[in-house]
Coordinates of C-alpha atoms and ligand atoms in Angstrom, one line a residue:
M1 CA 22.9 141.9 87.8
T2 CA 25.4 144.8 87.8
P3 CA 28.6 144.1 85.9
A4 CA 31.7 143.9 88.0
A5 CA 33.6 147.2 88.1
A6 CA 36.7 147.2 85.9
P7 CA 39.9 147.1 88.0
R8 CA 41.3 150.6 88.6
E9 CA 44.3 151.2 86.3
R10 CA 45.5 154.5 87.7
L11 CA 47.5 154.8 90.9
R12 CA 45.9 156.9 93.6
V13 CA 48.1 158.6 96.2
A14 CA 46.6 160.3 99.3
I15 CA 48.3 163.3 100.7
Q16 CA 47.4 165.9 103.4
R17 CA 45.3 168.7 102.0
S18 CA 46.6 171.4 104.3
G19 CA 48.9 171.3 107.3
R20 CA 52.5 170.6 108.0
L21 CA 52.9 167.7 105.5
A22 CA 50.9 169.2 102.6
A23 CA 53.6 171.4 100.9
P24 CA 56.5 169.0 101.3
S25 CA 54.4 166.1 100.0
R26 CA 53.5 168.0 96.9
D27 CA 57.1 169.1 96.4
L28 CA 58.3 165.6 96.7
L29 CA 55.8 164.3 94.1
A30 CA 56.6 167.2 91.8
S31 CA 60.3 166.4 92.1
C32 CA 59.4 162.9 90.9
G33 CA 58.2 164.5 87.6
L34 CA 54.5 164.4 88.4
T35 CA 52.3 167.2 87.0
W36 CA 48.5 167.5 87.8
R37 CA 45.3 169.1 86.8
E38 CA 43.4 170.1 90.0
S39 CA 39.7 169.6 90.4
R40 CA 37.6 172.7 91.1
D41 CA 37.0 171.6 94.7
K42 CA 40.8 171.0 95.1
L43 CA 40.2 167.6 96.5
F44 CA 41.5 165.6 93.5
C45 CA 44.4 166.1 91.2
Y46 CA 44.4 164.3 87.9
G47 CA 48.0 163.1 87.0
E48 CA 49.0 164.3 83.5
S49 CA 52.6 163.1 83.2
L50 CA 51.9 159.7 84.7
A51 CA 48.8 157.7 85.5
V52 CA 49.1 158.8 89.2
D53 CA 46.2 160.8 90.7
L54 CA 46.3 162.6 94.1
L55 CA 43.6 162.7 96.7
L56 CA 43.9 165.7 99.1
V57 CA 42.5 164.8 102.5
R58 CA 42.9 165.2 106.2
D59 CA 46.0 163.3 107.4
D60 CA 43.9 161.1 109.8
D61 CA 41.9 159.7 106.9
I62 CA 44.9 158.6 104.9
P63 CA 45.5 155.1 106.5
G64 CA 41.8 154.2 106.3
L65 CA 41.6 155.2 102.6
I66 CA 44.6 152.8 101.9
A67 CA 43.2 150.0 104.1
D68 CA 39.9 150.2 102.3
G69 CA 41.6 150.2 98.9
V70 CA 40.3 153.6 97.9
C71 CA 44.0 154.8 97.6
D72 CA 47.1 152.8 96.9
L73 CA 49.8 154.9 98.6
G74 CA 49.8 157.7 101.1
I75 CA 52.2 160.2 102.6
V76 CA 51.5 160.7 106.3
G77 CA 53.2 160.8 109.8
R78 CA 54.1 157.5 111.2
N79 CA 52.2 158.5 114.4
V80 CA 48.9 158.5 112.4
V81 CA 49.7 155.1 110.8
V82 CA 50.6 153.3 114.0
E83 CA 47.5 154.7 115.8
H84 CA 45.3 153.5 112.9
D85 CA 46.9 150.0 112.8
L86 CA 46.5 149.6 116.6
A87 CA 42.9 150.7 116.4
R88 CA 42.1 148.1 113.7
A89 CA 44.3 145.4 115.1
A90 CA 41.5 143.6 117.0
A91 CA 39.1 143.4 114.1
H92 CA 41.7 143.1 111.3
P93 CA 44.8 141.4 112.6
D94 CA 47.6 140.9 110.0
E95 CA 46.4 143.9 108.1
S96 CA 48.9 146.5 109.2
L97 CA 49.8 149.0 106.5
T98 CA 53.3 148.7 105.0
E99 CA 55.7 151.5 105.7
L100 CA 57.5 151.8 102.3
R101 CA 59.8 154.8 102.8
E102 CA 61.0 157.2 105.5
L103 CA 61.0 160.7 104.1
G104 CA 63.3 162.4 106.7
W105 CA 60.9 165.4 107.3
G106 CA 57.9 166.0 109.6
R107 CA 60.1 164.6 112.5
C108 CA 58.6 164.6 116.0
R109 CA 58.2 162.4 119.1
L110 CA 55.1 161.2 120.9
D111 CA 56.0 162.0 124.5
I112 CA 54.4 161.7 127.9
A113 CA 54.8 165.0 129.6
I114 CA 54.2 165.8 133.3
D115 CA 54.0 169.0 135.3
A116 CA 57.5 170.6 135.2
G117 CA 57.6 170.8 139.0
E118 CA 57.1 167.0 139.4
R119 CA 59.8 164.4 139.6
W120 CA 59.8 161.5 137.2
Q121 CA 60.8 158.1 138.3
S122 CA 59.0 155.5 136.2
P123 CA 55.8 154.7 134.2
A124 CA 54.4 153.1 137.4
Q125 CA 53.7 156.6 138.9
L126 CA 51.1 157.1 136.1
A127 CA 48.8 154.5 137.8
G128 CA 45.4 156.0 138.4
Q129 CA 46.2 159.2 136.5
R130 CA 44.3 160.7 133.7
I131 CA 46.4 161.0 130.5
A132 CA 45.1 163.4 127.8
T133 CA 46.1 162.4 124.2
S134 CA 45.0 162.2 120.6
Y135 CA 46.7 158.8 120.4
P136 CA 44.7 156.6 122.7
C137 CA 45.7 153.3 121.1
I138 CA 49.4 154.0 121.2
V139 CA 49.1 155.2 124.8
G140 CA 47.0 152.2 125.8
A141 CA 49.5 149.8 124.3
W142 CA 52.4 151.5 126.1
L143 CA 50.5 151.4 129.4
A144 CA 49.8 147.7 128.9
E145 CA 53.4 147.0 128.1
H146 CA 54.4 148.7 131.4
E147 CA 51.5 147.0 133.3
V148 CA 50.2 150.4 134.4
E149 CA 46.5 151.1 134.8
A150 CA 45.6 154.7 134.0
D151 CA 42.7 156.6 132.4
V152 CA 43.2 157.6 128.8
V153 CA 41.3 160.8 128.0
T154 CA 41.0 161.2 124.2
L155 CA 41.1 164.7 122.8
S156 CA 41.3 165.7 119.2
G157 CA 43.3 168.9 119.8
S158 CA 44.8 171.3 122.4
V159 CA 46.0 168.4 124.4
E160 CA 48.7 170.4 126.2
I161 CA 46.2 172.7 128.0
A162 CA 44.2 169.7 129.4
P163 CA 46.0 169.7 132.8
R164 CA 45.3 173.4 133.2
L165 CA 41.6 172.9 132.4
G166 CA 41.4 170.1 134.9
Q167 CA 40.6 167.5 132.2
A168 CA 43.8 165.4 132.8
D169 CA 46.8 165.1 135.1
V170 CA 49.4 164.5 132.4
V171 CA 49.5 164.5 128.6
C172 CA 50.9 162.4 125.7
D173 CA 51.4 164.6 122.6
L174 CA 53.6 165.2 119.6
V175 CA 56.7 167.3 120.4
S176 CA 59.1 168.8 117.9
S177 CA 60.9 171.8 119.4
G178 CA 59.4 171.3 122.9
A179 CA 58.3 175.0 123.0
T180 CA 54.6 174.2 123.4
L181 CA 55.2 171.9 126.4
A182 CA 57.5 174.4 128.0
A183 CA 54.9 177.2 127.5
N184 CA 52.4 175.0 129.3
N185 CA 54.7 174.2 132.2
L186 CA 55.1 170.6 131.1
T187 CA 58.2 168.5 130.7
P188 CA 58.7 165.5 128.5
V189 CA 59.6 162.3 130.5
A190 CA 59.1 159.3 128.2
T191 CA 59.0 158.8 124.4
L192 CA 56.5 156.3 123.0
L193 CA 57.2 156.8 119.3
H194 CA 59.7 158.5 117.0
S195 CA 57.9 159.8 114.0
E196 CA 58.5 161.3 110.6
A197 CA 56.6 161.5 107.3
V198 CA 56.5 158.1 105.6
V199 CA 55.1 156.6 102.4
V200 CA 52.7 153.8 103.3
G201 CA 50.9 151.2 101.2
P202 CA 48.5 148.4 101.9
S203 CA 49.4 145.2 103.8
H204 CA 49.3 143.2 100.5
A205 CA 51.2 143.8 97.2
L206 CA 49.4 146.0 94.6
E207 CA 48.1 144.3 91.5
E208 CA 50.2 144.5 88.3
S209 CA 49.8 147.8 86.6
R210 CA 49.3 149.8 89.8
G211 CA 52.1 147.8 91.4
D212 CA 54.5 148.8 88.5
L213 CA 53.4 152.4 88.8
A214 CA 54.0 152.4 92.6
D215 CA 57.5 150.9 92.1
L216 CA 58.3 153.5 89.5
L217 CA 57.2 156.3 91.8
L218 CA 59.1 154.9 94.8
R219 CA 62.3 154.6 92.6
R220 CA 61.9 158.2 91.5
M221 CA 61.3 159.2 95.2
D222 CA 64.6 157.5 96.1
G223 CA 66.4 159.4 93.4
A224 CA 64.8 162.7 94.4
L225 CA 65.5 162.2 98.1
R226 CA 69.2 161.3 97.4
L227 CA 69.6 164.3 95.2
K228 CA 68.1 166.6 97.8
E229 CA 70.7 165.4 100.3
T230 CA 73.6 165.7 97.8
R231 CA 75.9 168.7 97.7
L232 CA 78.9 169.4 95.6
L233 CA 81.9 170.6 97.6
M234 CA 84.6 172.4 95.8
L235 CA 87.8 173.9 97.1
R236 CA 91.5 174.7 96.3
S237 CA 94.3 173.4 98.5
P238 CA 98.1 173.9 98.5
R239 CA 99.7 170.6 97.5
A240 CA 101.6 170.7 100.8
D241 CA 98.4 170.8 102.9
L242 CA 96.4 168.3 100.7
S243 CA 96.5 165.3 103.1
V244 CA 95.3 167.5 106.1
V245 CA 92.5 169.0 104.0
L246 CA 91.4 165.6 102.7
N247 CA 91.2 164.5 106.4
H248 CA 88.7 167.2 107.1
L249 CA 86.3 166.4 104.2
P250 CA 82.7 165.5 105.2
E251 CA 81.1 162.1 104.5
G252 CA 80.6 161.5 100.8
H253 CA 81.9 160.0 97.6
E254 CA 85.6 159.6 96.9
P255 CA 87.0 163.2 96.2
T256 CA 88.5 164.0 92.8
V257 CA 91.8 165.9 93.0
T258 CA 92.9 167.8 89.9
A259 CA 96.1 169.7 89.1
V260 CA 95.5 173.4 88.4
D261 CA 97.3 175.0 85.5
S262 CA 98.4 178.6 86.0
A263 CA 97.2 181.2 83.3
A264 CA 100.9 181.7 82.3
G265 CA 101.2 177.9 81.7
G266 CA 102.8 175.3 84.0
V267 CA 101.3 173.5 86.9
Q268 CA 100.5 175.5 90.0
D269 CA 101.4 174.6 93.5
E270 CA 97.7 174.2 94.2
V271 CA 95.2 171.5 93.5
S272 CA 91.4 171.6 93.0
V273 CA 89.3 169.2 95.1
Q274 CA 85.7 168.2 94.2
M275 CA 83.4 165.8 96.0
L276 CA 79.8 164.8 96.3
C277 CA 78.7 165.0 100.0
H278 CA 75.8 163.3 101.7
G279 CA 73.8 165.9 103.5
A280 CA 74.4 169.5 104.4
V281 CA 77.9 170.8 105.0
S282 CA 78.1 172.8 108.3
W283 CA 79.7 176.1 108.6
Q284 CA 82.0 174.5 111.2
R285 CA 83.2 172.0 108.6
L286 CA 83.9 174.8 106.2
E287 CA 85.9 176.7 108.9
E288 CA 87.9 173.5 109.6
L289 CA 88.7 173.1 106.0
K290 CA 89.9 176.7 105.8
R291 CA 92.1 176.3 108.9
A292 CA 93.6 173.2 107.3
G293 CA 94.7 175.3 104.3
A294 CA 91.8 175.2 101.8
R295 CA 90.6 178.3 100.0
Q296 CA 87.7 179.1 97.7
V297 CA 85.6 176.6 99.6
M298 CA 82.2 176.3 98.0
V299 CA 79.1 174.1 98.6
L300 CA 76.6 173.9 95.7
P301 CA 73.2 172.1 95.4
V302 CA 73.0 169.4 92.8
E303 CA 70.1 169.8 90.3
G304 CA 70.3 166.5 88.5
M305 CA 72.6 163.5 88.4
L306 CA 72.9 160.4 86.3
A307 CA 75.4 158.0 87.8
Ligands
LIG401 O1 43.9 168.9 109.2 P1 44.7 167.7 109.4 O2 44.0 166.7 110.3 O3 45.1 167.1 108.1 O4 46.1 168.1 110.1 P2 46.5 168.0 111.6 O5 46.2 169.3 112.3 O6 46.0 166.7 112.3 O7 48.1 167.7 111.5 P3 49.3 168.7 111.3 O8 49.4 169.4 110.0 O9 49.4 169.6 112.5 O10 50.5 167.7 111.5 C1 50.7 166.7 110.5 C2 51.8 165.7 111.0 O11 53.0 166.5 111.2 C3 51.6 165.1 112.3 O12 50.8 163.9 112.2 C4 53.1 164.7 112.7 O13 53.4 163.5 112.0 C5 53.9 165.8 112.1 N1 54.4 166.7 113.1 C6 55.7 167.1 113.2 C7 53.7 167.4 114.0 C8 54.6 168.2 114.7 N2 55.9 167.9 114.2 C9 54.2 169.0 115.8 N3 55.0 169.6 116.5 N4 52.4 167.5 114.3 C10 52.0 168.3 115.3 N5 52.8 169.0 116.1 C11 52.1 169.9 117.1 C12 51.9 169.1 118.5 O14 50.7 168.4 118.5 C13 51.9 170.3 119.5 O15 50.7 170.9 119.5 O16 52.9 171.0 117.4 C14 52.9 171.2 118.8 C15 54.3 171.0 119.4 O17 55.3 171.6 118.7 P4 56.6 172.1 119.4 O18 57.5 172.5 118.3 O19 56.2 173.3 120.3 O20 57.2 171.0 120.2
LIG402 ZN1 44.9 165.3 111.6

């Protein structure tokens, strides 16, 4: 009899090895204080600062690795997770992966796109057509929901050229800027899914030590994501214009207004305003503040913060 394997103590996180999500995933984990030693084949990173190891894989493999318990968490596009869950739903109902965090990058849509010269009325017009896609389960579920019978042609790449090659009549593909569709004379007409990079975990809770590590990592991610979106806005305003300037401040924390002493002593006719903002501050906003009377308007990134 072989002895039962000891439960795995270290947390394992799957991320994309190369591709759109690879660098931002690593950056996020690094901003959570993780450091690694990379294996020679660059497929595995041993966590040095925390008992958190990384597996570097193709994005399509990430949901399966989590469902099979090989990895505990993954960073992947929602599109890949939903397709995986639908593909497994018949054999493994109630085992959908858990989306734990939305990361705000890798945003795209999964759109049906038709010939730019055609008119779009409703999904019913897809009846009997061939739809090329890398997401056959999502497309199948959407067709079923609209009670449309069409042929789903599964392709692993270059979906947008399928109509030109005569492989399909329409496509269902990921779209971000829309340039690829336009270059292929296709126009998006219906959105099946809004996607972005997400952190996923298994359908069930992780057991104790790995569960604690996962919670710690997710809390650090929350902090890192908040920080990334935080900016410090600083400006000077004449006292007389202060109420107008305050009305033009972007969304954020309560501003701090401080009197400014002149070098010669005595209080100036000007105040200093500081505030922590949520998200980037647009040029338009800075121009509005300037028109309202502000000067020395500055926006600074925040490197660290303890509330
Ligand atoms: O090798 P591996 O399998 O790991 O990578 P991959 O080639 O399958 O994936 P990759 O790196 O291209 O994309 C990873 C994830 O990024 C996707 O699963 C999405 O969640 C997300 N993402 C965001 C995108 C896009 N935007 C995107 N625009 N993935 C693909 N595209 C493609 C799309 O398929 C089309 O060919 O870009 C083209 C359209 O772009 P626009 O800007 O012209 O509209
Ligand atoms: Zn892939």
